Each structure stands twice: as structure tokens, then as C-alpha cells.
Amino acid sequence: MSEAITFEDVCDAQRVVGKYLPRTPLLLPLALSKRLGCEAYVKCENTLPTGAFKVRGGINLISRLSNEEKRRGVIAASTGNHGQSVAYAASLFGVKAVIGMPVGANPDKVEATKSFGAKVEFHGKDYDEARCWVEEEAERQGYRYVHSANEPLLIAGVGTLYLEVMQDVPDVDVILVPIGGGSGAAAACIVAKTLNPNIKMIGVQAEKASAFYLSWKNKRLMETESADTFAEGLATRVTFKLTFNIINKMIDDIVLVSEEEIKQAILTLLETTHQLAEGAGAAATAAAFKLREKLRGKKVALPITGGNLLLQNLEGILSEQLSAATLKPQP
């Protein structure tokens, strides 16, 4: 596959991904729709075997590796969900997998990655430092390096998420999509804009991890010094060329959300849909509340891209919310 990813590539990926993964639920929770003032369709990627959407791309890519690539094994850098994706797909096809993670990575994601048979190595303080080690190790050992964004087959695979959305709600008006490395947003743009150029595509980044937003604003690849967000799926300091080139041509807007807005969205989703979202998985919903007036009366797709939230993080968010409610003046 060339770097020019097409809608046909996503349709081809659906034929592969559909053999190994169930179609995920698309909910229309009335309580959430009422709060937002729109028809809010929630796509539950948290129900997949790895708890996140990225496994779609992992399966599509690893299923298509050559016998020589499978023999050599694969390596990837991840804060968690991409690593689980590669590990899970590698286990399906009998391929050795090594995953480089930053020191202090989400322990639940680490254990899940190991449970799928991958070897986990810890290097660096964040995703980008782990990625540098992985790229060097791939050269040293001859592994097939699976980048988290610059992989056409991966992007085509995760595009099946948005193909399902479009099949279920063909007249959707707006799709909000979180942006970390950009594979999901790039795939969403390719699918939605092919089927209906009038759909509004809105990307979402964390205020504390805004490299992609800055690149989009300035029309050139940019990096930030830090990506200090608890939403590890959004925590990258670097903008990647392939996904940026796709998104830059097709996205209608990109908005930034605060840590507090993400935390509030996690609680709102839990309350109104009974679905657990991790930070990145709640980012689209956080942005929907920020854009509520613009979305009023429209059909809006909100993917829960992942649900791998640490219990201690959930406890902290609930505690903060209860404390805020206690301190709030009574009418």
C-alpha cells in the first residue's frame, strides 16, 4: 500500500478486521443527548478485546506482513493502547512482539500487553523517548517497526470504526475525534469526507499536549517540550508527517480541552451511558460540551476510543468531583 490511503483501503480492511473483531455498539443515550442539545451517538470502542480502537489497525497491518517480516518479529512504541493492539494482533498470527513503553506507563495497560504475549521494555520519560529507543532497537535487531501513526495499513484498519459509524448513521452531521498521533483522525477524515464532504470533522487535543493543534494552526510540523496530560492516548510531543498531511487537508476544526473538561466528560459518560472512558476516550465528549451551541440540533458522533482508565485515576476524579460539590455554595 502506498502512503495515499483511500476509502477503498478502509473497505478492504473491514473485510479483514470483521473476521477477528465484533462490530462495536453505537448508542444514542437520551440523557447525554438532552445535556448536549443534540443527537449524541456514542461509539463504544472500549468494548473491544484490548479496550481501545487501535486493535483494528494492528490486526489489519500484522495480518498482511510478509512471512519474512513475521519471522523477524515486530516492535512498537506505546503509552499503552497501540502496544496492546500490536501485541494482540501479533498473538493472533503467531508473531513475536516487543513493546517499548515509557517508565511509569499505565500499569493496567502494561499487564494487558504482557498478557497478549508481548515483551515489554521500559525506556524514557514519555512516549517520544520510548519511540526513539524502539526505532534504534528495530535497526539493531531487524524487527519490523510498527509506528503508531505513519502506517497506511494501520490507518486503514482504524478507519473501520468510522465506516461502521457511517453505515449506522449515514446522515450524521458532525464527527468529533481525538488526536494523539493522528491515526484515528486521519482515518475518520478519509471515510467521512469520501461518503459526505459536508460532514464537519472536528479534531480534539488536550491543552497540555497540543503539538498537532499548533502544527495545524501554523501549517508546518511542530513539537512541544512536554505533553503533560493524564490522557496518555493524547500525550505526544511530536506531529507525524503522514497523519498531519491527511488531516490538514480535510479537518474542519481542531479544539483544545482542559484536564478538568476531560475528567468531567469521563464522569458524564459514566453517568449517562454507563460506559467507562479513559482520558483520550472522553476527549470527544469534552469537546462536544465546549461546542454545545454550535452542535445544537445536529446528529453528532462521539467515539469512546478507549476505556483503559486506571482505577486510582477514576477514584481521584470522583473524589475531586465530590469535593467540588461539597464546596459549591447552596442556592
Coordinates of C-alpha atoms in Angstrom, one line a residue:
M1 CA 0.0 0.0 0.0
S2 CA 1.3 3.5 -0.8
E3 CA 1.1 6.4 1.6
A4 CA -2.0 7.6 -0.3
I5 CA -4.7 5.9 1.8
T6 CA -8.1 5.6 0.1
F7 CA -11.6 4.8 1.1
E8 CA -11.2 1.6 -0.8
D9 CA -8.3 0.7 1.5
V10 CA -10.7 1.1 4.5
C11 CA -13.3 -1.1 2.9
D12 CA -10.7 -3.7 2.2
A13 CA -9.6 -3.5 5.8
Q14 CA -13.1 -4.0 7.0
R15 CA -13.2 -7.4 5.3
V16 CA -10.1 -8.4 7.4
V17 CA -11.0 -6.8 10.7
G18 CA -14.5 -8.1 10.6
K19 CA -13.2 -11.7 10.8
Y20 CA -11.5 -11.1 14.1
L21 CA -13.4 -8.3 15.9
P22 CA -17.1 -7.8 16.7
R23 CA -18.9 -4.7 15.5
T24 CA -18.9 -2.3 18.4
P25 CA -22.2 -0.7 19.8
L26 CA -23.3 2.7 18.7
L27 CA -25.5 4.1 21.5
L28 CA -28.0 7.1 21.4
P29 CA -28.2 7.8 25.2
L30 CA -31.1 10.2 25.7
A31 CA -29.6 11.7 28.9
L32 CA -26.4 12.7 27.1
S33 CA -28.3 14.0 24.1
K34 CA -30.5 16.1 26.3
R35 CA -27.5 17.7 28.1
L36 CA -25.8 18.5 24.8
G37 CA -28.9 19.6 23.0
C38 CA -28.1 17.3 20.0
E39 CA -28.5 13.7 18.9
A40 CA -25.3 12.3 20.5
Y41 CA -24.2 8.9 19.1
V42 CA -21.6 7.2 21.3
K43 CA -19.4 4.6 19.6
C44 CA -18.1 2.2 22.2
E45 CA -14.6 1.1 21.2
N46 CA -14.0 0.4 24.9
T47 CA -15.8 -2.9 24.3
L48 CA -13.1 -4.4 22.0
P49 CA -10.8 -7.1 23.4
T50 CA -8.0 -4.5 24.1
G51 CA -10.4 -1.9 25.4
A52 CA -9.5 0.5 22.6
F53 CA -9.9 1.2 18.8
K54 CA -6.3 0.8 17.8
V55 CA -6.6 -3.0 17.7
R56 CA -8.4 -2.6 14.4
G57 CA -5.2 -1.2 12.8
G58 CA -3.0 -3.8 14.4
I59 CA -5.0 -6.6 13.0
N60 CA -5.1 -5.1 9.5
L61 CA -1.4 -4.5 9.5
I62 CA 0.0 -7.6 11.0
S63 CA -2.3 -9.9 9.0
R64 CA -0.7 -8.5 5.9
L65 CA 3.0 -8.8 6.9
S66 CA 5.2 -10.9 4.7
N67 CA 6.4 -14.3 6.0
E68 CA 9.9 -12.8 6.4
E69 CA 8.5 -9.9 8.5
K70 CA 6.5 -12.2 10.6
R71 CA 9.6 -14.4 11.2
R72 CA 11.7 -11.3 12.3
G73 CA 9.0 -10.1 14.7
V74 CA 7.6 -6.7 15.3
I75 CA 8.4 -3.8 17.7
A76 CA 6.4 -0.7 18.6
A77 CA 6.4 2.2 21.0
S78 CA 3.3 3.0 23.0
T79 CA 1.8 4.5 26.2
G80 CA -0.5 1.5 26.2
N81 CA -3.3 1.1 23.6
H82 CA -1.1 0.9 20.5
G83 CA 1.1 -1.6 22.3
Q84 CA -1.9 -3.7 23.2
S85 CA -3.1 -3.5 19.6
V86 CA 0.2 -4.8 18.2
A87 CA 0.6 -7.4 21.0
Y88 CA -3.0 -8.7 20.5
A89 CA -2.7 -8.9 16.7
A90 CA 0.8 -10.5 16.9
S91 CA -0.7 -13.2 19.2
L92 CA -3.4 -13.9 16.6
F93 CA -0.8 -14.5 13.8
G94 CA 2.0 -16.1 15.8
V95 CA 4.4 -13.2 15.6
K96 CA 6.9 -12.2 18.3
A97 CA 6.2 -8.6 19.6
V98 CA 8.4 -6.2 21.6
I99 CA 6.7 -3.1 23.0
G100 CA 8.7 -0.1 24.3
M101 CA 6.9 1.9 26.9
P102 CA 7.9 5.0 28.9
V103 CA 8.8 4.5 32.6
G104 CA 5.7 4.9 34.6
A105 CA 3.3 3.8 31.9
N106 CA -0.2 2.8 32.9
P107 CA 0.3 -0.5 34.8
D108 CA -3.0 -1.9 33.7
K109 CA -2.0 -1.4 30.0
V110 CA 1.4 -2.8 30.7
E111 CA -0.1 -6.0 32.2
A112 CA -2.6 -6.3 29.4
T113 CA 0.2 -6.0 26.8
K114 CA 2.2 -8.7 28.5
S115 CA -0.9 -10.9 28.8
F116 CA -1.1 -11.0 25.0
G117 CA 2.4 -12.4 24.8
A118 CA 4.5 -9.3 24.1
K119 CA 7.8 -8.5 25.8
V120 CA 7.6 -5.0 27.4
E121 CA 10.7 -2.8 27.7
F122 CA 10.7 0.5 29.6
H123 CA 12.7 3.4 28.2
G124 CA 12.4 7.2 28.6
K125 CA 10.1 9.6 30.5
D126 CA 7.4 9.7 27.8
Y127 CA 6.1 8.2 24.6
D128 CA 8.5 10.1 22.3
E129 CA 11.6 9.0 24.3
A130 CA 10.3 5.4 24.2
R131 CA 9.8 5.7 20.5
C132 CA 13.4 6.8 19.9
W133 CA 14.7 3.7 21.7
V134 CA 12.3 1.5 19.8
E135 CA 13.5 2.9 16.4
E136 CA 17.1 2.2 17.4
E137 CA 16.3 -1.3 18.6
A138 CA 14.4 -2.1 15.4
E139 CA 17.6 -1.2 13.5
R140 CA 19.8 -3.3 15.8
Q141 CA 17.6 -6.4 15.9
G142 CA 15.9 -6.3 12.5
Y143 CA 12.4 -6.2 13.8
R144 CA 9.5 -4.8 11.7
Y145 CA 8.9 -1.4 13.3
V146 CA 5.2 -0.6 13.6
H147 CA 4.8 3.2 14.0
S148 CA 1.8 4.4 15.9
A149 CA 0.7 6.8 13.1
N150 CA 2.9 6.7 10.0
E151 CA 1.4 3.3 8.9
P152 CA -1.1 3.2 6.0
L153 CA -2.3 -0.2 6.9
L154 CA -2.9 0.8 10.5
I155 CA -4.8 3.9 9.4
A156 CA -6.9 1.9 7.0
G157 CA -7.7 -0.5 9.8
V158 CA -8.8 2.1 12.4
G159 CA -10.9 3.6 9.6
T160 CA -13.3 0.7 10.0
L161 CA -14.5 2.4 13.2
Y162 CA -15.8 5.3 11.2
L163 CA -17.1 3.2 8.4
E164 CA -19.3 1.5 11.0
V165 CA -20.5 4.9 12.2
M166 CA -21.4 6.0 8.7
Q167 CA -23.2 2.7 8.0
D168 CA -25.3 3.1 11.1
V169 CA -25.9 6.9 10.9
P170 CA -25.4 7.8 7.3
D171 CA -26.8 11.3 7.8
V172 CA -24.5 12.2 10.7
D173 CA -23.7 16.0 10.7
V174 CA -20.6 16.1 12.8
I175 CA -17.9 13.7 14.0
L176 CA -15.6 14.7 16.8
V177 CA -12.3 12.7 17.0
P178 CA -9.4 12.8 19.5
I179 CA -5.9 13.4 18.1
G180 CA -2.8 11.9 19.6
G181 CA -0.6 10.6 16.9
G182 CA -3.5 11.2 14.5
S183 CA -4.2 7.8 13.0
G184 CA -7.8 7.8 14.1
A185 CA -8.5 11.3 13.0
A186 CA -6.8 10.7 9.6
A187 CA -8.9 7.6 9.1
A188 CA -12.1 9.4 10.2
C189 CA -11.5 12.2 7.7
I190 CA -10.9 9.8 4.8
V191 CA -14.1 7.8 5.5
A192 CA -16.4 10.7 6.3
K193 CA -15.3 13.1 3.7
T194 CA -15.5 10.4 1.0
L195 CA -19.0 9.5 1.8
N196 CA -20.2 13.0 2.6
P197 CA -18.0 16.0 2.0
N198 CA -20.4 18.2 4.0
I199 CA -19.8 16.3 7.3
K200 CA -18.0 18.5 9.8
M201 CA -14.8 16.9 11.1
I202 CA -13.6 18.3 14.4
G203 CA -10.4 17.1 16.0
V204 CA -9.7 17.3 19.7
Q205 CA -6.4 17.7 21.6
A206 CA -5.5 18.2 25.2
E207 CA -4.4 21.7 26.1
K208 CA -1.3 20.2 27.7
A209 CA -0.4 18.1 24.6
S210 CA -1.1 20.4 21.7
A211 CA 1.6 19.7 19.1
F212 CA -0.9 18.7 16.4
Y213 CA -3.1 21.7 17.0
L214 CA -0.1 24.0 16.8
S215 CA 1.1 22.3 13.6
W216 CA -2.4 22.8 12.1
K217 CA -2.6 26.4 13.1
N218 CA 0.9 27.2 11.7
K219 CA 0.7 24.8 8.7
R220 CA 4.0 23.1 9.5
L221 CA 5.1 20.2 11.6
M222 CA 5.8 21.3 15.2
E223 CA 6.9 19.8 18.5
T224 CA 6.2 20.8 22.1
E225 CA 8.6 20.5 25.1
S226 CA 6.1 18.4 27.1
A227 CA 2.8 16.5 26.8
D228 CA 1.8 16.7 30.5
T229 CA -1.7 15.3 30.2
F230 CA -3.2 12.4 32.2
A231 CA -4.9 11.3 29.0
E232 CA -2.0 9.2 27.8
G233 CA -3.6 8.4 24.4
L234 CA -3.2 12.2 23.6
A235 CA 0.2 12.5 25.2
T236 CA 2.6 13.1 22.3
R237 CA 5.0 16.0 21.8
V238 CA 5.6 15.3 18.1
T239 CA 3.4 15.7 15.0
F240 CA 3.7 12.9 12.4
K241 CA 4.0 13.7 8.8
L242 CA 1.6 11.1 7.2
T243 CA -1.3 11.7 9.5
F244 CA -0.7 15.5 9.5
N245 CA -0.8 15.7 5.7
I246 CA -4.2 13.8 5.6
I247 CA -5.8 15.7 8.5
N248 CA -4.5 19.1 7.4
K249 CA -6.4 18.8 4.1
M250 CA -9.7 17.5 5.5
I251 CA -10.3 18.6 9.1
D252 CA -12.7 21.5 9.6
D253 CA -11.6 22.5 13.1
I254 CA -9.4 21.4 16.0
V255 CA -10.3 22.3 19.6
L256 CA -8.3 22.1 22.8
V257 CA -9.8 20.7 26.0
S258 CA -8.5 21.1 29.5
E259 CA -7.7 18.3 32.0
E260 CA -10.8 19.3 34.0
E261 CA -13.0 19.2 31.0
I262 CA -11.8 15.7 30.1
K263 CA -12.4 14.5 33.7
Q264 CA -15.9 15.9 33.7
A265 CA -16.6 14.1 30.4
I266 CA -15.4 10.8 31.9
L267 CA -18.0 11.2 34.7
T268 CA -20.7 12.4 32.3
L269 CA -20.2 9.3 30.1
L270 CA -20.2 7.0 33.1
E271 CA -23.4 8.6 34.3
T272 CA -25.3 8.8 31.0
T273 CA -24.1 5.8 29.1
H274 CA -22.8 3.5 31.8
Q275 CA -19.6 3.3 29.8
L276 CA -16.1 3.8 31.2
A277 CA -13.8 6.1 29.1
E278 CA -10.2 6.8 29.6
G279 CA -8.9 10.3 29.1
A280 CA -8.5 10.2 25.4
G281 CA -11.7 8.2 25.1
A282 CA -13.6 11.1 26.7
A283 CA -12.0 13.9 24.7
A284 CA -14.6 14.0 22.0
T285 CA -17.4 14.3 24.6
A286 CA -15.4 17.0 26.4
A287 CA -15.2 18.9 23.2
A288 CA -18.9 18.4 22.5
F289 CA -19.8 20.2 25.7
K290 CA -17.4 23.0 24.8
L291 CA -19.1 23.4 21.3
R292 CA -22.6 22.7 22.6
E293 CA -24.2 25.8 21.0
K294 CA -22.7 25.0 17.6
L295 CA -23.8 21.4 17.8
R296 CA -27.4 22.1 18.9
G297 CA -30.0 20.1 17.0
K298 CA -27.4 18.2 14.9
K299 CA -26.5 14.5 14.7
V300 CA -23.1 14.1 16.4
A301 CA -20.8 11.1 16.6
L302 CA -18.7 10.8 19.8
P303 CA -16.3 7.9 19.9
I304 CA -15.2 6.4 23.2
T305 CA -11.8 5.5 21.6
G306 CA -10.7 3.6 24.7
G307 CA -11.8 2.6 28.2
N308 CA -8.5 1.7 29.9
L309 CA -8.7 4.1 32.8
L310 CA -6.8 3.2 36.0
L311 CA -9.0 2.6 39.0
Q312 CA -6.9 5.1 41.0
N313 CA -7.5 7.8 38.4
L314 CA -11.2 7.1 38.4
E315 CA -11.2 7.3 42.2
G316 CA -9.3 10.6 42.1
I317 CA -11.7 12.1 39.6
L318 CA -14.7 11.0 41.7
S319 CA -13.1 12.4 44.8
E320 CA -12.4 15.8 43.1
Q321 CA -16.0 16.0 41.9
L322 CA -17.4 15.2 45.3
S323 CA -15.2 17.8 46.9
A324 CA -16.2 20.4 44.4
A325 CA -19.9 19.6 45.0
T326 CA -19.4 19.9 48.8
L327 CA -17.7 23.3 48.4
K328 CA -20.3 24.7 46.0
P329 CA -22.5 27.3 47.6
Q330 CA -26.1 26.2 48.1
P331 CA -28.8 28.2 46.5

